[in-house]
XYZ file of C-alpha atoms in Angstrom:
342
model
C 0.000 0.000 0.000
C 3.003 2.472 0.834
C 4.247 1.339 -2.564
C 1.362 2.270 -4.176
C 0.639 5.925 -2.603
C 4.045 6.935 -2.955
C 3.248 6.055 -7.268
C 0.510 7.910 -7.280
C 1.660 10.599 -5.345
C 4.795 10.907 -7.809
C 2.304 10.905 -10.487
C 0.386 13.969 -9.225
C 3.247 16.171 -8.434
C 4.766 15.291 -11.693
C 2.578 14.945 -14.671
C 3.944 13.853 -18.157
C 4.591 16.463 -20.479
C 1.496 15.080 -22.165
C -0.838 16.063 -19.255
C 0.550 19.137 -18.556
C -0.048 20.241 -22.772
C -3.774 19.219 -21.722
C -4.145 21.009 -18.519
C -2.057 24.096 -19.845
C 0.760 23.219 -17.408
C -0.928 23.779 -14.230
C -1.232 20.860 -11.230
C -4.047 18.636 -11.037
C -4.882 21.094 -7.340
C -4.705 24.134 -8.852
C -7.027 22.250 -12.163
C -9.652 20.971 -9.257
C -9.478 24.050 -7.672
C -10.523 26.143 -10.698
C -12.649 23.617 -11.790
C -15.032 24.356 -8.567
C -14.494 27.810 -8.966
C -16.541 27.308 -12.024
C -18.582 25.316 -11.097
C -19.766 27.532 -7.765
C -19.804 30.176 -9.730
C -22.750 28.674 -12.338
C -24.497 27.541 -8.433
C -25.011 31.449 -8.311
C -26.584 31.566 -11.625
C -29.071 28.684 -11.180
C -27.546 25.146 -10.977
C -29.959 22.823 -8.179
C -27.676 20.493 -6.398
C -29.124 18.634 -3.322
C -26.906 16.169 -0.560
C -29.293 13.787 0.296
C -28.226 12.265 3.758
C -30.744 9.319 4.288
C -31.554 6.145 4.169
C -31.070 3.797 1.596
C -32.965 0.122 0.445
C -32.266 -2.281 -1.994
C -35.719 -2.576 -2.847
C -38.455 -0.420 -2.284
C -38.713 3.300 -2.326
C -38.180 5.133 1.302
C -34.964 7.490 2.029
C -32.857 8.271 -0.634
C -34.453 6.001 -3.175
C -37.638 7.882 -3.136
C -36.182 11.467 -2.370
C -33.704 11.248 -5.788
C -36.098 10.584 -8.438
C -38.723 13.040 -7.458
C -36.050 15.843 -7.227
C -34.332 15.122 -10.654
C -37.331 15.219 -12.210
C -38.040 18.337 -11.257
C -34.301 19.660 -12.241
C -32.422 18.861 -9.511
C -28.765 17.177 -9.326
C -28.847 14.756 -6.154
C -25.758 13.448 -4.274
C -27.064 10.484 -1.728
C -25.151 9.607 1.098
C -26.699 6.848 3.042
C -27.221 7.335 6.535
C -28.044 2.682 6.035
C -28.235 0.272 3.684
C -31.333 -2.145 3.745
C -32.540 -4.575 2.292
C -35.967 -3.342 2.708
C -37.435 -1.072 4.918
C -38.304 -1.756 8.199
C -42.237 -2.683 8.036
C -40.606 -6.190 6.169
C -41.276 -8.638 8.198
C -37.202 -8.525 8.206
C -34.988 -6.632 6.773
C -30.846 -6.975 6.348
C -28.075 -4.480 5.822
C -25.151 -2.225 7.419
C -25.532 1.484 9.209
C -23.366 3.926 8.576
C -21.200 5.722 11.651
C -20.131 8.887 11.930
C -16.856 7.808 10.958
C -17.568 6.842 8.040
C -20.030 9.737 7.138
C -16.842 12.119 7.866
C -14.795 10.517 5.580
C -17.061 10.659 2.713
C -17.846 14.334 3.502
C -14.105 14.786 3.863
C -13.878 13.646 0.293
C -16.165 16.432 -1.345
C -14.816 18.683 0.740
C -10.838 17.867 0.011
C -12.487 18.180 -3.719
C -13.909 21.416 -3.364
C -17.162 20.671 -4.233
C -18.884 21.958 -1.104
C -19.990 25.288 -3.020
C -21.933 23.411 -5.726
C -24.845 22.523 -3.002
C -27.522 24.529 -3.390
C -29.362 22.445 -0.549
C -29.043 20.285 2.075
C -31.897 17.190 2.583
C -31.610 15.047 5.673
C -33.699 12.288 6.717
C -33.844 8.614 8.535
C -30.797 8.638 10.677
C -30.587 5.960 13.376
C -27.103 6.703 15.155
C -27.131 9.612 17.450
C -23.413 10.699 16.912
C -23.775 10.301 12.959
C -26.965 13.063 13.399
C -24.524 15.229 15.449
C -21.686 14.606 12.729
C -24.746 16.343 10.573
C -24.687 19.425 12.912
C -21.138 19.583 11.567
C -21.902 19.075 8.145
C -24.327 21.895 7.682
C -21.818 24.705 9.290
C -18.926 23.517 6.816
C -21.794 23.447 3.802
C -23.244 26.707 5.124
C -18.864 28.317 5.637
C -18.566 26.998 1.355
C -22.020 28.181 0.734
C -24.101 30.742 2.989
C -26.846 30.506 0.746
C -27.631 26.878 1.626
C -30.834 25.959 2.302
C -31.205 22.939 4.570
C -34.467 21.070 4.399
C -34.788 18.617 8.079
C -37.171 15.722 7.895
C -36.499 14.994 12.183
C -37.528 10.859 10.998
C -38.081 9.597 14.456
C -41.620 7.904 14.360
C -45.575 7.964 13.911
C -48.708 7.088 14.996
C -47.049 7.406 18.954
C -44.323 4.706 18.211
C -40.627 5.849 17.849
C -38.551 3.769 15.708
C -35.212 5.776 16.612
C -33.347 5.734 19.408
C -34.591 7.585 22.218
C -30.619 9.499 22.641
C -30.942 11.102 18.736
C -34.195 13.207 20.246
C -31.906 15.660 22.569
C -29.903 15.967 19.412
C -32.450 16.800 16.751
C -33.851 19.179 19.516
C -30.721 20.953 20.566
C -28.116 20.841 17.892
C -29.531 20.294 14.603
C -33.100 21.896 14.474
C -32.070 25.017 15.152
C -29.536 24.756 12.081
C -32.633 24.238 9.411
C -34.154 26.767 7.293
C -37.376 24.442 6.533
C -38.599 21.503 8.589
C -41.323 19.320 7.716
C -41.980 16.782 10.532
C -45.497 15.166 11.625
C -47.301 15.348 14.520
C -46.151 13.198 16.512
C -42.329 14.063 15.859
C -43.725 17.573 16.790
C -45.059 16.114 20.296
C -41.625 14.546 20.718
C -39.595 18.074 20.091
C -41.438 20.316 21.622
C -42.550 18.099 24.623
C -45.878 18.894 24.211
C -49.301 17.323 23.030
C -50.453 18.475 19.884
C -54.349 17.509 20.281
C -56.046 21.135 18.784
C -55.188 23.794 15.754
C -54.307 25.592 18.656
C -51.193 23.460 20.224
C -50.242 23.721 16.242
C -49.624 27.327 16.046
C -48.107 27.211 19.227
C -46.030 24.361 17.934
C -45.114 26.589 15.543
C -43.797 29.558 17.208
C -41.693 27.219 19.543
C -40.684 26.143 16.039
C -39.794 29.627 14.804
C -38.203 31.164 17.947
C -35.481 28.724 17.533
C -35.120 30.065 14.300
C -36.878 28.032 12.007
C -38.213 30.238 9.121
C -40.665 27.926 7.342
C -42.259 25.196 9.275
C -44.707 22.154 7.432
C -46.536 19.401 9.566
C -46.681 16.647 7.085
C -49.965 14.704 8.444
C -51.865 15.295 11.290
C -55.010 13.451 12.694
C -56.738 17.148 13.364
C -58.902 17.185 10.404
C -62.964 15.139 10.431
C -63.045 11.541 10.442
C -61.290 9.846 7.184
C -59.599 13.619 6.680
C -55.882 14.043 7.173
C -54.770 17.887 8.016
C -51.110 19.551 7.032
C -50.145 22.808 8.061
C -47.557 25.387 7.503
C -46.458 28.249 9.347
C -44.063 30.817 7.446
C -41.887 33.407 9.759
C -43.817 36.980 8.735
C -45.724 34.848 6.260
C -48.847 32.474 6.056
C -50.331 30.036 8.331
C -52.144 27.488 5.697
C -53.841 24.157 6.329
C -55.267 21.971 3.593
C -57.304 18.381 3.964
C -56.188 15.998 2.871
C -58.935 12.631 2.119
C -57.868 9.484 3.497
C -57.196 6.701 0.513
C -57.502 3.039 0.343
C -59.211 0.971 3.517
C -58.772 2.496 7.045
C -56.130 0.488 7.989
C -53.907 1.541 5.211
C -50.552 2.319 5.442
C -47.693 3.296 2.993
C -44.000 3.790 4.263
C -41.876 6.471 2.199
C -44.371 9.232 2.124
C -42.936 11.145 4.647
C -40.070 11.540 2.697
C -41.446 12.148 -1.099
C -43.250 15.208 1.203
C -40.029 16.544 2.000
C -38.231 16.524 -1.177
C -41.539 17.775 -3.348
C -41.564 20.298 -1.069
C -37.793 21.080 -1.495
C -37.763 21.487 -5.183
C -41.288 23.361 -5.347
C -40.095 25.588 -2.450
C -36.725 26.538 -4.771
C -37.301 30.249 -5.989
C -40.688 30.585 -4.917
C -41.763 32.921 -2.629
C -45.576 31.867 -3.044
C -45.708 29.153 -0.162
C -49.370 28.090 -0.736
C -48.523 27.429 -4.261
C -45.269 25.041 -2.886
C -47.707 23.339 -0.499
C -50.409 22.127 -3.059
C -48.265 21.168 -5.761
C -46.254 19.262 -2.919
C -49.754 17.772 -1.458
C -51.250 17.508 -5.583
C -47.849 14.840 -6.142
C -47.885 12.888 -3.022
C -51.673 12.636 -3.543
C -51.063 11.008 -7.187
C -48.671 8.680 -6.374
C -50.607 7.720 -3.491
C -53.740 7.400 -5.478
C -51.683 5.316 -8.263
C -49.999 3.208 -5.854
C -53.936 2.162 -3.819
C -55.193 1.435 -7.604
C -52.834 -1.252 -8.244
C -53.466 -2.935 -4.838
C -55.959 -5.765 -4.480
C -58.976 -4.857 -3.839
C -58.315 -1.204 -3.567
C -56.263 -1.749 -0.391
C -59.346 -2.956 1.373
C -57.945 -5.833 3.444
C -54.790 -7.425 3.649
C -51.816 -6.227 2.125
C -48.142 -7.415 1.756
C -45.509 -4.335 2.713
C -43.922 -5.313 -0.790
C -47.534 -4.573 -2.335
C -47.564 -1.327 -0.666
C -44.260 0.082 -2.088
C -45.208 3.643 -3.421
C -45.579 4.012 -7.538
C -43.511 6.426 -7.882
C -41.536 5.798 -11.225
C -45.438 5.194 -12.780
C -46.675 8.765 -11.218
C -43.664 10.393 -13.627
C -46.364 12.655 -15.403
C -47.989 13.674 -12.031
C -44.409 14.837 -10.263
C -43.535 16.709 -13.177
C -46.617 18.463 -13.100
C -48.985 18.454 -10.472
C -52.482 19.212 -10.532
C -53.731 20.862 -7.974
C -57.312 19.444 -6.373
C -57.012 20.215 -2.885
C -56.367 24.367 -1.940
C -54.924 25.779 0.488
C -56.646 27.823 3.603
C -54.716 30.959 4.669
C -55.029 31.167 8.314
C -53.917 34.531 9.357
């Protein structure tokens, strides 16, 4: 190995007469170097480039594999960096694969970074993360992003659980709360992740505007609540709060039988609402195009169930249809509107 690093290490200070005609005579550093220059400099003008910490499956679409496609369809590059690698997801009746440390996450981030590509991110997505120190190597992540960057936006999807069961270790909540929520510019977590952060039940509209401004005093411009179980019976409600903006809530119909479920959704909210949020300052608009997609692939994905997802269902028949709702990603048709609040 010494052998071998000292080769390559002659070859970079060195290059042949032939690579130096190509590269005008300058190192391979100073070639990166300007080569990012460029490159940060066409971020300014409009280039969309998104890290994508998350999860990752094999099969199935949750984590990254759901986030990527959605976003480059709507004209975004997407770097994924897998927080684990699964099989499956979790609702499998099993499910195989490695997690990522924070060691490792370092050294991959060390690599863009010794590359000088830090400038080209436009954005910052984060998601599932099971290890408490790799969610605070995160915190680090976004200052050295933000120090390249200031412009950054960083979108936080807190991924800790639903329905009042937490599938994360209890030790990453103190983390998300503390060190990394006050870092994001948009979060979008559901109600009960917004019960676990704020430490408070979130039963009324009420307790969701005051959610909100716990949200926002911690510096949290643009806050959306994914799901909530406020709305009538069979009727989900999402809200959004916007820092001297709007307060908006739209119902959202329940699909498929009661007992339906579909994993990944969570996630396809936050990065719809990423790319529609990009250079828009009309958040109402963001929020039904974001709701109008999920919606579609949601309604695609309970036609091709049996029996309309009334009764049983496998977790591999529930996988979200998201490379059939191509048309309805790209562009959205609005059905359910927005109510301004405020």
């Amino acid at each position: 190995m010494t052998l071998i690093r000292k080769y390559f290490s002659c070859q970079i200070r060195k290059p042949s007469s032939f690579i130096r005609s190509l590269i005008g005579g300058h190192s391979t550093r100073k070639v990166v170097r300007k080569s990012a220059e460029k490159m940060a400099e066409s971020t300014s003008s409009g280039i969309k480039r998104v890290l994508s910490i998350q999860s990752h499956v094999v099969h199935g679409y949750v984590g990254n594999k759901v986030a990527t496609y959605p976003l480059q369809l709507l004209g975004f590059d997407v770097d994924p960096l897998n927080s684990v690698q699964f099989s499956n997801h979790t609702g499998y009746k099993t499910f195989k694969g490695p997690v990522s440390n924070e060691k490792e996450l370092a050294t991959i981030f060390e690599g863009l970074e010794e590359n000088e590509l830090l400038p080209l991110y436009s954005h910052l997505l984060t998601g599932y993360i099971g290890n408490p120190l790799f969610l605070r190597q995160v915190g680090h992540i976004v200052k050295k992003l933000r120090q390249a960057n200031p412009g950054l936006v960083y979108v936080c999807d807190p991924v800790m659980g639903d329905n009042g069961q937490l599938y994360v270790p209890k030790e990453l909540l103190p983390v998300y709360r503390d060190e990394i929520i006050p870092l994001a510019d948009i979060l979008t977590p559901n109600q009960y992740e917004v019960e676990l952060l704020t430490e408070k039940e979130v039963r009324s509209e009420a307790a969701v505007w005051e959610a909100m401004d716990w949200f926002h005093k911690r510096g949290i411009k643009t806050v959306v609540i994914s799901s909530s179980d406020l709305g009538q019976p069979g009727v989900l409600r999402a809200f959004l709060s916007q820092v001297n903006g709007p307060r908006l809530a739209i119902d959202i119909p329940k699909q498929g039988g009661k007992d339906l479920v579909f994993t990944g959704t969570g996630d396809l909210f936050a990065s719809l609402f990423l790319a529609h949020s990009h250079d828009s300052k009309d958040m109402a608009s963001v929020f039904e195009k974001t709701i109008a997609s999920l919606q579609a692939v949601i309604k695609r994905t309970v036609a091709a169930l049996p029996n309309g997802g009334n009764g049983p269902v496998k977790a591999a028949e529930r996988e979200l249809k998201l490379v059939q709702s191509k048309t309805e990603i790209e562009q959205p048709q609005v059905l359910l509107k927005a109510q301004r609040l405020n």
